[in-house]
JSON list of C-alpha atoms in Angstrom, two decimals:
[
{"chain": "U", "resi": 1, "resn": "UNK", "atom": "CA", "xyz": [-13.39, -12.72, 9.95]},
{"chain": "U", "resi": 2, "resn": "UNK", "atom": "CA", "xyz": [-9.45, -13.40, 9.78]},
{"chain": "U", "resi": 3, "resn": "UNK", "atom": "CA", "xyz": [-8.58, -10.15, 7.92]},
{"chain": "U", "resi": 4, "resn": "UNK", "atom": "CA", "xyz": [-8.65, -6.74, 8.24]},
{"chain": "U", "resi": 5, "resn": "UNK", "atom": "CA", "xyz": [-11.79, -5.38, 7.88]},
{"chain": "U", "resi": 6, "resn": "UNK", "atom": "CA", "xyz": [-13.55, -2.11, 6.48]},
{"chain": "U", "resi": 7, "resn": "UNK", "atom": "CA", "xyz": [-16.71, -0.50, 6.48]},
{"chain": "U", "resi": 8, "resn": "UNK", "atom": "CA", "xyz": [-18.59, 1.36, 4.72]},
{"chain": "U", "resi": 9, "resn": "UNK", "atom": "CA", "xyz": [-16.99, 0.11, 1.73]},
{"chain": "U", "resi": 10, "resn": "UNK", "atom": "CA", "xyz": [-18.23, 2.68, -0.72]},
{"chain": "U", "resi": 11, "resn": "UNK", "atom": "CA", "xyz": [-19.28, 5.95, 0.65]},
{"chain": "U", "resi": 12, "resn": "UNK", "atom": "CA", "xyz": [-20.56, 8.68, -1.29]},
{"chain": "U", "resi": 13, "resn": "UNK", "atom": "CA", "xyz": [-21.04, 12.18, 0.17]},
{"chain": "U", "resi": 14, "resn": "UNK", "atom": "CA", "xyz": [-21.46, 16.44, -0.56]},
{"chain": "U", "resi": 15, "resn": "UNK", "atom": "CA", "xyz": [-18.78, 18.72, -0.28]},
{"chain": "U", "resi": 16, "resn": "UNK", "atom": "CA", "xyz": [-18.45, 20.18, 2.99]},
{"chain": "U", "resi": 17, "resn": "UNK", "atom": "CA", "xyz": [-19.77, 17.30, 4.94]},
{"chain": "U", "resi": 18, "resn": "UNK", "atom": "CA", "xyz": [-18.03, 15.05, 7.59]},
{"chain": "U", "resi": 19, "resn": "UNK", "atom": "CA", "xyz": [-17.22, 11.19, 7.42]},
{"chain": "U", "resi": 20, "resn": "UNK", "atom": "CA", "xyz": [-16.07, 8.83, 9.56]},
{"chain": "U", "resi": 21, "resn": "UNK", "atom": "CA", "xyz": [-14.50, 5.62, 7.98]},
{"chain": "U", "resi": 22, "resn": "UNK", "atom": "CA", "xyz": [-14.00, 2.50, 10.49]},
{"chain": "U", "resi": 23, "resn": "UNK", "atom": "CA", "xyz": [-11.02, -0.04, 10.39]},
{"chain": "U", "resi": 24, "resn": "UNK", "atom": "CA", "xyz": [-11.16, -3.20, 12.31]},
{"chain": "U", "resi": 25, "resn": "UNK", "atom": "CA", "xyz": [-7.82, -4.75, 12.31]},
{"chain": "U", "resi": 26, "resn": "UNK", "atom": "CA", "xyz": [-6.55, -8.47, 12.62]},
{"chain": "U", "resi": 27, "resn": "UNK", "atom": "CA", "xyz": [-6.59, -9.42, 16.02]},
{"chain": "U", "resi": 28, "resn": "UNK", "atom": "CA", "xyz": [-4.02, -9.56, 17.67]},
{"chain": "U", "resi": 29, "resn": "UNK", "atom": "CA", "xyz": [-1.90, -6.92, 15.54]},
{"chain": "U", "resi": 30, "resn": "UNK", "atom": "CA", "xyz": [-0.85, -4.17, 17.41]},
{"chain": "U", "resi": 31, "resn": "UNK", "atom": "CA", "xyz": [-0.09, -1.29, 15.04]},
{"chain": "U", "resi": 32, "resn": "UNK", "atom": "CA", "xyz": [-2.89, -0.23, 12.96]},
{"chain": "U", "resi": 33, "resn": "UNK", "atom": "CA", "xyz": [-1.83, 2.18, 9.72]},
{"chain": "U", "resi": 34, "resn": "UNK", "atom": "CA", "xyz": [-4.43, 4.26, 7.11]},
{"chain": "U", "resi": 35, "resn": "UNK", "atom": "CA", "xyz": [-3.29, 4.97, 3.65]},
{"chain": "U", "resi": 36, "resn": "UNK", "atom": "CA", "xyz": [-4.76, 6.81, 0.76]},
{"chain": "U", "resi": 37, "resn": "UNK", "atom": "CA", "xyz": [-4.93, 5.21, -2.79]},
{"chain": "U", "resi": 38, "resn": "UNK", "atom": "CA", "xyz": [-5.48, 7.53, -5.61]},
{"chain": "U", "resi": 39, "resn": "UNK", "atom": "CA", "xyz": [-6.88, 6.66, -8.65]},
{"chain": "U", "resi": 40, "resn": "UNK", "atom": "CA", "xyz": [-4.35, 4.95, -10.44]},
{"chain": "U", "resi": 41, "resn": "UNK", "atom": "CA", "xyz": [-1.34, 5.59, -8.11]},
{"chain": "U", "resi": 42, "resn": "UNK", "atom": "CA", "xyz": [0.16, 3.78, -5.31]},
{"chain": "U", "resi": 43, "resn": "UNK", "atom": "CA", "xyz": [-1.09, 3.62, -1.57]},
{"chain": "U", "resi": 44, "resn": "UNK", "atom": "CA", "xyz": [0.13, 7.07, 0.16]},
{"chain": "U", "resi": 45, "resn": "UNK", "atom": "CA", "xyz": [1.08, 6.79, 3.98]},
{"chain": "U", "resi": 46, "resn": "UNK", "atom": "CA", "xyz": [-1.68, 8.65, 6.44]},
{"chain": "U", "resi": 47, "resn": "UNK", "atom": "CA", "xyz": [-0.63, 7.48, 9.98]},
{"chain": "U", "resi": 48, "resn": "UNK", "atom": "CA", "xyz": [0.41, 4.90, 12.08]},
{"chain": "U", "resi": 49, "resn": "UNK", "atom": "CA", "xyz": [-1.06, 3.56, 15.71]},
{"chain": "U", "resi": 50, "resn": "UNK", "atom": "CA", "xyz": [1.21, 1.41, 18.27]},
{"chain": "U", "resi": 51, "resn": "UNK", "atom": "CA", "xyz": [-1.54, 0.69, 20.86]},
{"chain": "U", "resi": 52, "resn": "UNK", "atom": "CA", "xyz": [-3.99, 3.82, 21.39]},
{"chain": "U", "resi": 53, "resn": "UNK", "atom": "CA", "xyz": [-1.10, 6.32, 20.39]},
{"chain": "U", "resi": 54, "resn": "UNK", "atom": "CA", "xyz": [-0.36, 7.85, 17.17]},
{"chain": "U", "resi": 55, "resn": "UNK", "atom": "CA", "xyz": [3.04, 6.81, 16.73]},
{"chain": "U", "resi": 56, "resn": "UNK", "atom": "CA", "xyz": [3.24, 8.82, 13.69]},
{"chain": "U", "resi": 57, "resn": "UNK", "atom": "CA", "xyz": [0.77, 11.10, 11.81]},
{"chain": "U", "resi": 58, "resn": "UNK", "atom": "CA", "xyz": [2.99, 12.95, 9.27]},
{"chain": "U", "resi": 59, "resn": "UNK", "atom": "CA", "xyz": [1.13, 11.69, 6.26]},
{"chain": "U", "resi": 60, "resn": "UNK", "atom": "CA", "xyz": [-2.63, 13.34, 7.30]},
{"chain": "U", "resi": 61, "resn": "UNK", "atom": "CA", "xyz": [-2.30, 16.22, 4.85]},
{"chain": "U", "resi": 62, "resn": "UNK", "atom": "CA", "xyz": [-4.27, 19.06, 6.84]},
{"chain": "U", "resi": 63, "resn": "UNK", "atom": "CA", "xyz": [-5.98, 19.23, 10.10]},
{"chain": "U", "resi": 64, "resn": "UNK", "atom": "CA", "xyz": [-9.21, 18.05, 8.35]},
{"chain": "U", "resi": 65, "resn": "UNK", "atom": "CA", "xyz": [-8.08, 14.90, 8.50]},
{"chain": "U", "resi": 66, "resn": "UNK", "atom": "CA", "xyz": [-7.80, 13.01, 12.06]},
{"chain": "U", "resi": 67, "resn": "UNK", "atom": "CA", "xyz": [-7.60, 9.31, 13.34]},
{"chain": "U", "resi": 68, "resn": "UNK", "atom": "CA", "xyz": [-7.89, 7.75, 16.78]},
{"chain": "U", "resi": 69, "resn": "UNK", "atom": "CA", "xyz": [-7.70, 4.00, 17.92]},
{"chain": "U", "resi": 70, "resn": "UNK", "atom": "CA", "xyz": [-9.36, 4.49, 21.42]},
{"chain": "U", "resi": 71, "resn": "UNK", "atom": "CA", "xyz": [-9.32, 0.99, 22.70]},
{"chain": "U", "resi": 72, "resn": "UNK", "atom": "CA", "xyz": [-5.85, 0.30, 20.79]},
{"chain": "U", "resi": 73, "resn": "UNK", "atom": "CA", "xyz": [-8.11, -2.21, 18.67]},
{"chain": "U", "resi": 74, "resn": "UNK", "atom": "CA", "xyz": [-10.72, -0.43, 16.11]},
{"chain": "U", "resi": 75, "resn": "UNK", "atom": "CA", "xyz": [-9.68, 2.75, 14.54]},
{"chain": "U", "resi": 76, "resn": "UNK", "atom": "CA", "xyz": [-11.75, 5.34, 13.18]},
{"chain": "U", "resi": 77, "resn": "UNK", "atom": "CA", "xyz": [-10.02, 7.69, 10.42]},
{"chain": "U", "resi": 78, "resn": "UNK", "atom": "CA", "xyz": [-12.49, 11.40, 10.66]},
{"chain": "U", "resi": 79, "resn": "UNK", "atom": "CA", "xyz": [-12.61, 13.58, 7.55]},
{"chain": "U", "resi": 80, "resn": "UNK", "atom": "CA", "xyz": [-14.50, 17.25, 8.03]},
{"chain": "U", "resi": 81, "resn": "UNK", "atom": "CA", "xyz": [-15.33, 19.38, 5.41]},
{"chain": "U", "resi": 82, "resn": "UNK", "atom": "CA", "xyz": [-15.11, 17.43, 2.79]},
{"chain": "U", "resi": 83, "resn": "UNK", "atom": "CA", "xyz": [-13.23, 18.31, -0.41]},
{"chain": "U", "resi": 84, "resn": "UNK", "atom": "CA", "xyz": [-13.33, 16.82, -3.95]},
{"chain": "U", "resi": 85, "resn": "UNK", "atom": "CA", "xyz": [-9.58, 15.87, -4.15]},
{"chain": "U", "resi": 86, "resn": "UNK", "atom": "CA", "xyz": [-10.52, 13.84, -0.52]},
{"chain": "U", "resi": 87, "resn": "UNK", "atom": "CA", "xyz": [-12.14, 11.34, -3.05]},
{"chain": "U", "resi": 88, "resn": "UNK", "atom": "CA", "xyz": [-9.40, 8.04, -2.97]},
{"chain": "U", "resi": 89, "resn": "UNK", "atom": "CA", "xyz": [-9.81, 4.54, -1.89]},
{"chain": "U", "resi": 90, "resn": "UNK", "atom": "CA", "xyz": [-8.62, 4.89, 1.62]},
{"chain": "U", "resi": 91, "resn": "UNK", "atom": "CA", "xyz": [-7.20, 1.39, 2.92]},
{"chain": "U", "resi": 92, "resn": "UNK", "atom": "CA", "xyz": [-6.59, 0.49, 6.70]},
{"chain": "U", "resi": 93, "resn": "UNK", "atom": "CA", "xyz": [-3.43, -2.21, 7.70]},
{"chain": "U", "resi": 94, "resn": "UNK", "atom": "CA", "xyz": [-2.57, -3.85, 10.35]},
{"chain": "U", "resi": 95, "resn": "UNK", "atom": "CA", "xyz": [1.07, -5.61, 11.54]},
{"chain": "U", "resi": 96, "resn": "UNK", "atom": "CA", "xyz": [2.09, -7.82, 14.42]},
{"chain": "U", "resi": 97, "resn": "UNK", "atom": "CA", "xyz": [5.22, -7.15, 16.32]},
{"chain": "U", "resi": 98, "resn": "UNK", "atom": "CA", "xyz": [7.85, -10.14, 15.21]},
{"chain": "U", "resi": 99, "resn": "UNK", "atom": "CA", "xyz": [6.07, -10.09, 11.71]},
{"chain": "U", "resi": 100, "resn": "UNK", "atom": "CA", "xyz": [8.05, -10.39, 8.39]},
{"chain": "U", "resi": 101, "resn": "UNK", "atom": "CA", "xyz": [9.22, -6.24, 8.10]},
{"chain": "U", "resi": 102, "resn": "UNK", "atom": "CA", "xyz": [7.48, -4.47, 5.61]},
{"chain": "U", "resi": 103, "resn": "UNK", "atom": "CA", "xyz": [4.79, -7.07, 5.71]},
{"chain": "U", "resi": 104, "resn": "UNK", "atom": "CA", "xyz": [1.23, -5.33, 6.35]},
{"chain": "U", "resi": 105, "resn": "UNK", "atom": "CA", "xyz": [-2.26, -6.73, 6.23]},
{"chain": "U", "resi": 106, "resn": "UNK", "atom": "CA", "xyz": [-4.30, -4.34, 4.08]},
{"chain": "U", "resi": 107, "resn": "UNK", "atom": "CA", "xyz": [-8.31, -4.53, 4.60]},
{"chain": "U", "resi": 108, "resn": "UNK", "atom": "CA", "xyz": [-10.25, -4.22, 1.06]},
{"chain": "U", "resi": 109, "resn": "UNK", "atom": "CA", "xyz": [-10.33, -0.52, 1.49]},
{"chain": "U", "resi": 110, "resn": "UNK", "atom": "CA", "xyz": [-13.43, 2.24, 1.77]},
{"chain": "U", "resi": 111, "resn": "UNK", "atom": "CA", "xyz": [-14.17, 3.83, -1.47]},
{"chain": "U", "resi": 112, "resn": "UNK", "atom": "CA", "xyz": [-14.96, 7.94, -0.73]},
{"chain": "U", "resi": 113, "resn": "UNK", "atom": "CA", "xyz": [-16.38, 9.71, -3.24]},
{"chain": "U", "resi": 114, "resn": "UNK", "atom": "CA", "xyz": [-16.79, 13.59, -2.75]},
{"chain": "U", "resi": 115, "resn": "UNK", "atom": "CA", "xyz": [-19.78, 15.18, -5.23]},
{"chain": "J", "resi": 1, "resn": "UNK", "atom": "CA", "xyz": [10.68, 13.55, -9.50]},
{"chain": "J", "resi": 2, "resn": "UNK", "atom": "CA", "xyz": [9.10, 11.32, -6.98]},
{"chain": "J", "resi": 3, "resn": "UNK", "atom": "CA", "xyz": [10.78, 9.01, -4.81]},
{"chain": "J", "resi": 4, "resn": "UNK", "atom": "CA", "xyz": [10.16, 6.14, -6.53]},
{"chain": "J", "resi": 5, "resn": "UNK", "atom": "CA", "xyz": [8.82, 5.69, -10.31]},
{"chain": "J", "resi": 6, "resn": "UNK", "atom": "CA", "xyz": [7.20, 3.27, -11.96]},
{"chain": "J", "resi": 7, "resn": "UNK", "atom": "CA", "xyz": [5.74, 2.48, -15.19]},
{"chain": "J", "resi": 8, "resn": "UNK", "atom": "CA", "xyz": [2.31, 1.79, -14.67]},
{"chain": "J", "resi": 9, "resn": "UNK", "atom": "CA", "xyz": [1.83, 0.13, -17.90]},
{"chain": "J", "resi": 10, "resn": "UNK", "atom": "CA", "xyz": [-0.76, -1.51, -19.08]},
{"chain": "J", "resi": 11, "resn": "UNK", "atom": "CA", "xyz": [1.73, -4.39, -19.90]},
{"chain": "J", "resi": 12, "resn": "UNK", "atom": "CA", "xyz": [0.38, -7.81, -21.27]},
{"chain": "J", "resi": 13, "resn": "UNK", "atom": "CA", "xyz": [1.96, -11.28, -22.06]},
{"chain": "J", "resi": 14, "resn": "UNK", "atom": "CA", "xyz": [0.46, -14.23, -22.97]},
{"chain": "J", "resi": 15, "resn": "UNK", "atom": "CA", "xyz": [0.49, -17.49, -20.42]},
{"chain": "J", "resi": 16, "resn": "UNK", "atom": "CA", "xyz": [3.51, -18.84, -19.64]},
{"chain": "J", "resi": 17, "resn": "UNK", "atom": "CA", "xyz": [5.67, -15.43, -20.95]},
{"chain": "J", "resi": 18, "resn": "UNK", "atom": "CA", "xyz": [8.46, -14.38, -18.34]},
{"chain": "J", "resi": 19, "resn": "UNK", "atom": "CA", "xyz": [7.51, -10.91, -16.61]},
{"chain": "J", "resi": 20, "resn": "UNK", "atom": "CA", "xyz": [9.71, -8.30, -16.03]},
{"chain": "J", "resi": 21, "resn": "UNK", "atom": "CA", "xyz": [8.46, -5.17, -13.21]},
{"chain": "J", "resi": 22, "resn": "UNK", "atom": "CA", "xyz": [10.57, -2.02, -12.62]},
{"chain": "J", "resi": 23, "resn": "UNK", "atom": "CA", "xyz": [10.90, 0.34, -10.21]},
{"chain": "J", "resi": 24, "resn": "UNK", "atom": "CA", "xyz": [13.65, 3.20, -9.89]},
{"chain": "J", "resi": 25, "resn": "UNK", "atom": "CA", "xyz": [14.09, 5.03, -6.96]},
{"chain": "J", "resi": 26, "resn": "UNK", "atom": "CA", "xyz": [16.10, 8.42, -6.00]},
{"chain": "J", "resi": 27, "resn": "UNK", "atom": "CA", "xyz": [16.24, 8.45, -1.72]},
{"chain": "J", "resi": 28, "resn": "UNK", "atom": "CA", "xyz": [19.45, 6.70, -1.39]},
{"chain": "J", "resi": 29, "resn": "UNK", "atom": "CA", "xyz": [18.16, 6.51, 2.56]},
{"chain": "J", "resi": 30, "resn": "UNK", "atom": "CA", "xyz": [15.69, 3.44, 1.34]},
{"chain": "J", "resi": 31, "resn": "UNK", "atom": "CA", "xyz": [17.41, 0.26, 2.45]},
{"chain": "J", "resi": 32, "resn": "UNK", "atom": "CA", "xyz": [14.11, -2.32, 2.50]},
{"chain": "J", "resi": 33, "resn": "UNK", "atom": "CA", "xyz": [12.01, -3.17, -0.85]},
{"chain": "J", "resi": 34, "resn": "UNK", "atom": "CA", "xyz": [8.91, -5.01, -0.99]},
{"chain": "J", "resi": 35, "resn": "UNK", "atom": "CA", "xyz": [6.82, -6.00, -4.02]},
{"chain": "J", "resi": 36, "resn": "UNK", "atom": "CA", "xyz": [2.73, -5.92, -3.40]},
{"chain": "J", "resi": 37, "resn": "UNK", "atom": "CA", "xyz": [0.42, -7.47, -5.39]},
{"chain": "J", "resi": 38, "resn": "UNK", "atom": "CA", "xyz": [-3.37, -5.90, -5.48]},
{"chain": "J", "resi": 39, "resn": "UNK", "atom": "CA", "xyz": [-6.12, -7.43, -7.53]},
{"chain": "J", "resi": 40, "resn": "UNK", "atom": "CA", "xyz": [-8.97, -5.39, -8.99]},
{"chain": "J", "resi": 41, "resn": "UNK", "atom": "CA", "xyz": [-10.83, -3.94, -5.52]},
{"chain": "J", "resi": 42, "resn": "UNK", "atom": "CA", "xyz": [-9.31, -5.42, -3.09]},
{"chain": "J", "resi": 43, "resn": "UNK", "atom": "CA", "xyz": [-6.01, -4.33, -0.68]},
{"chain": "J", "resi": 44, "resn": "UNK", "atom": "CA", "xyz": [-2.74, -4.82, -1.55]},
{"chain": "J", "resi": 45, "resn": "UNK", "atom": "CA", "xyz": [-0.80, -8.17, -0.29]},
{"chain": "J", "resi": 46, "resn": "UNK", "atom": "CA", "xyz": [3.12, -8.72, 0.25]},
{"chain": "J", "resi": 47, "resn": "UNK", "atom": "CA", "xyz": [4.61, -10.90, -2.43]},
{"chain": "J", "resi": 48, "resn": "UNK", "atom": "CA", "xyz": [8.65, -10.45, -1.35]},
{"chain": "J", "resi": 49, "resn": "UNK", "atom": "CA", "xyz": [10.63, -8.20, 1.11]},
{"chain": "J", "resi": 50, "resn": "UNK", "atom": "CA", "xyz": [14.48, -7.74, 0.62]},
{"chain": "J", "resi": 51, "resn": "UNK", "atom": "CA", "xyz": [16.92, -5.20, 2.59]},
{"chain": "J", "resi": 52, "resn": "UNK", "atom": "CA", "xyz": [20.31, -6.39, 0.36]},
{"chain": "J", "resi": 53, "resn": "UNK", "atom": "CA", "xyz": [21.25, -5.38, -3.22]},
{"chain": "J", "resi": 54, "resn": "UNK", "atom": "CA", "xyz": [20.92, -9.23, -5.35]},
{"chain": "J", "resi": 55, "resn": "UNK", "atom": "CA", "xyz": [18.52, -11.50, -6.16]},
{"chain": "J", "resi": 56, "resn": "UNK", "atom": "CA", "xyz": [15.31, -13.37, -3.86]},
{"chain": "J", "resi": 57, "resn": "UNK", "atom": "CA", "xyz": [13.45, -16.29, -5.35]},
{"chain": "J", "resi": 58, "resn": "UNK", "atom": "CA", "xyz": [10.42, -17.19, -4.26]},
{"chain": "J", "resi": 59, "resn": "UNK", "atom": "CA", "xyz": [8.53, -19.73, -6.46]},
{"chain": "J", "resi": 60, "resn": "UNK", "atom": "CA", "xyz": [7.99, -18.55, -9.75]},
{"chain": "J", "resi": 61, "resn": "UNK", "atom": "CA", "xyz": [9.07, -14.80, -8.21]},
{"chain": "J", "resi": 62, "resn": "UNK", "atom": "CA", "xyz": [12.45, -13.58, -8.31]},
{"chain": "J", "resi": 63, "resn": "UNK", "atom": "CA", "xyz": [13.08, -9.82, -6.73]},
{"chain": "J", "resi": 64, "resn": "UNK", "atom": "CA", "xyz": [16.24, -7.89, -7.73]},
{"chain": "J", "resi": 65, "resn": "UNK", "atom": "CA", "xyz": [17.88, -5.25, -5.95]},
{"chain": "J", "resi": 66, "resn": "UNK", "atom": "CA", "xyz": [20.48, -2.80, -7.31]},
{"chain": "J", "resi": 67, "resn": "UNK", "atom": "CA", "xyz": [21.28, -0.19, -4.43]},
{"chain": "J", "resi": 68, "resn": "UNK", "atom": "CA", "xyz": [24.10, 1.07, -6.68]},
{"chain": "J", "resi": 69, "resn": "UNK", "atom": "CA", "xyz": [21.68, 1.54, -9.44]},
{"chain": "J", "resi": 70, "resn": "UNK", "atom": "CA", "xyz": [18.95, 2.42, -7.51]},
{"chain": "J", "resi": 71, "resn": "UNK", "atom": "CA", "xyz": [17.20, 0.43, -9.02]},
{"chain": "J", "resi": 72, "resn": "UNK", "atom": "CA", "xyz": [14.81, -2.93, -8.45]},
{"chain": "J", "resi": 73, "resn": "UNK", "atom": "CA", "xyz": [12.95, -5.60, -10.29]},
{"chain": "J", "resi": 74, "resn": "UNK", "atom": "CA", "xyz": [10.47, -8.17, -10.10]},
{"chain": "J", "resi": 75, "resn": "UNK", "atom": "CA", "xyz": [10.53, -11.24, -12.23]},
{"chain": "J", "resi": 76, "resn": "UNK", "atom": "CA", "xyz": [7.68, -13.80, -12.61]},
{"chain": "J", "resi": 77, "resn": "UNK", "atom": "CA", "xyz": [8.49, -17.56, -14.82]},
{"chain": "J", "resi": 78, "resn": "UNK", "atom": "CA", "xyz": [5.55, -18.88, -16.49]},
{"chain": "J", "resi": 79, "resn": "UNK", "atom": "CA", "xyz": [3.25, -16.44, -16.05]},
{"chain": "J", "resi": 80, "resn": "UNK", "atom": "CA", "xyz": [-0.51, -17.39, -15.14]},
{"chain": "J", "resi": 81, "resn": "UNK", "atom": "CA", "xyz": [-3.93, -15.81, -16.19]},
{"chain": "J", "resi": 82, "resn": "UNK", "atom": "CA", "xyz": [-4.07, -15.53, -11.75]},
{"chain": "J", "resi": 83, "resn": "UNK", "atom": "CA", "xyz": [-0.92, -13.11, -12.06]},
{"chain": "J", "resi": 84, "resn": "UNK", "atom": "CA", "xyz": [-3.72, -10.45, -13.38]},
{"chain": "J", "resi": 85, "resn": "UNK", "atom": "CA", "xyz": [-3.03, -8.12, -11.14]},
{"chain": "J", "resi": 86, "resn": "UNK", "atom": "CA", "xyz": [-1.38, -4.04, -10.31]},
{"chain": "J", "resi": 87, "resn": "UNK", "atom": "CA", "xyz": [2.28, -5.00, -8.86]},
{"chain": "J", "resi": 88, "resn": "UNK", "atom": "CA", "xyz": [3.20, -2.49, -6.49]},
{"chain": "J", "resi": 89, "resn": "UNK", "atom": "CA", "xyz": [6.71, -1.97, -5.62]},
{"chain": "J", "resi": 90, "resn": "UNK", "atom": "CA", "xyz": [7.33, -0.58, -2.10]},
{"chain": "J", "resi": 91, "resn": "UNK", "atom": "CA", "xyz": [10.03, 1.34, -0.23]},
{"chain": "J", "resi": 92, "resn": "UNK", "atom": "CA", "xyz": [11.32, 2.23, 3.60]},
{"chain": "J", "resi": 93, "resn": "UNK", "atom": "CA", "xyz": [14.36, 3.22, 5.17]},
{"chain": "J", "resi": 94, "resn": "UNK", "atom": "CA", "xyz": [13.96, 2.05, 8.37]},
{"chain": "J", "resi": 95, "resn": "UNK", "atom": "CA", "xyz": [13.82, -1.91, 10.10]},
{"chain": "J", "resi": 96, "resn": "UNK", "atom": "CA", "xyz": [10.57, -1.98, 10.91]},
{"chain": "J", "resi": 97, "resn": "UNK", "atom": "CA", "xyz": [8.80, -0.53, 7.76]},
{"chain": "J", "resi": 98, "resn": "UNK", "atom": "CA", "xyz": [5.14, 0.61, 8.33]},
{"chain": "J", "resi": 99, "resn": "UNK", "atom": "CA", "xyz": [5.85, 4.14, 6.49]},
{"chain": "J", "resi": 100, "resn": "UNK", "atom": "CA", "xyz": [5.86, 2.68, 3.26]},
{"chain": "J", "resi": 101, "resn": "UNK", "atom": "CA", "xyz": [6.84, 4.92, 0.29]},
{"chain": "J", "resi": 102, "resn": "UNK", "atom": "CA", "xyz": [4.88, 2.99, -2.70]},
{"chain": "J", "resi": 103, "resn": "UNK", "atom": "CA", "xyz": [5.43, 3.39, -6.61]},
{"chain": "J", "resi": 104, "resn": "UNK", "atom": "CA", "xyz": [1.99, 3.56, -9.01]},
{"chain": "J", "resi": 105, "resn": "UNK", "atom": "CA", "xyz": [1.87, 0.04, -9.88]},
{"chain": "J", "resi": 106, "resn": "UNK", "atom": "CA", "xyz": [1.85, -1.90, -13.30]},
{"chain": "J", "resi": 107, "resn": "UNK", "atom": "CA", "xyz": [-1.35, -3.32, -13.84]},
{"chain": "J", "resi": 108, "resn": "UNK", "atom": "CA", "xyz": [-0.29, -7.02, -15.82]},
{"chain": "J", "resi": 109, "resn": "UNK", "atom": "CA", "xyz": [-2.37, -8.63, -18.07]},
{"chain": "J", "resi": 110, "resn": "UNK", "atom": "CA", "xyz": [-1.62, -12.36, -18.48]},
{"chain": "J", "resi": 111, "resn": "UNK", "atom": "CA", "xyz": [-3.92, -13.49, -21.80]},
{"chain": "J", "resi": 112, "resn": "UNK", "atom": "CA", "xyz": [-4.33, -17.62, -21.29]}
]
């Protein structure tokens, strides 16, 4: 497909488990971002890849939470020990270098739902 | 106070009414302002991206920046039942913008 995609979309899962959530970005883009939508408030910055490296992961809000882009292509955002507040919409982008600024390519987004 | 604020509505106008979106913001350090458009389920896609206080049409979208004011808008002329949608407006302070600072979104309503 052309855009950025996301899977699972919808995940549902217990307290205290782990997830994984996968991001496959447009090709060709070479920094990869997750953010974290809250119901009924804007997108909320995680990290951000250039290549393999995390350029910048001030967002991640504990050590729960960690990302890695292996291959500097497909990223997979890692979530133990699940909490209720972790439930959000979280939505991978992707940018190309030389792109309009500020412009990034969100995927549809995986729904995580924490019972 | 947040960074940015934003009514998050629900606003709604009937087809063809002219739309006004508002965002205030308080970290004078923001220099670059996008508007983002996300439909029900689905991510959130760049409408317009300005870095300089005045006006940016587009279409039937006009952005508005107010540095002084801190303070930005987003107009839409003749309003369609497809502009249904949460308007995010969106905030950086650096060239190349990936850590965006967002407000809540309005969530429009455009009745045909």
């Amino acid at each position: 497909g052309a855009g950025v995609s996301q899977t699972p979309s919808n995940k549902v899962t217990e307290k205290g488990k782990y997830v994984e959530l996968r991001c496959d970005p447009i090709s060709g883009h070479t920094a990869l971002y997750w953010y974290r939508q809250s119901l009924g408030q804007g997108p909320e910055f995680l990290i951000y890849f250039q290549g393999t490296g995390a350029a910048d992961d001030s967002g991640l809000p504990n050590d729960r939470f960690f990302a890695v882009r292996p291959e500097g292509s497909v990223s997979t955002l890692k979530i133990q020990r699940t909490e209720r507040g972790d439930s959000a919409v979280y939505l991978c982008a992707s940018s190309f270098q030389g792109g309009v600024p500020g412009e990034l390519f969100f995927g549809e987004g995986s729904r995580l739902t924490v019972l | 106070q947040k960074e940015v604020e934003q009514d998050p509505g629900p606003l709604s106008v009937p087809e063809g009414a002219i739309v006004s979106l508002n965002c205030t913001y308080s970290n004078s350090a923001f220099q670059y302002f996008m508007w983002y458009r996300q439909y029900s389920r689905k991510g959130p896609e760049l409408l317009m991206y300005t870095y300089s206080s005045g006006n940016k049409e587009d279409g039937r979208f006009t952005a508005q920046v107010d540095k002084s004011s801190k303070y930005i808008s987003l107009f839409i002329r003749d309003s369609q039942p497809s502009d249904s949608a949460t308007y995010l407006c969106a905030m950086d302070s650096r060239a190349g913008s990936y850590q965006l600072t967002f407000g809540k979104g309005t969530k429009l309503s455009v009745i045909p």
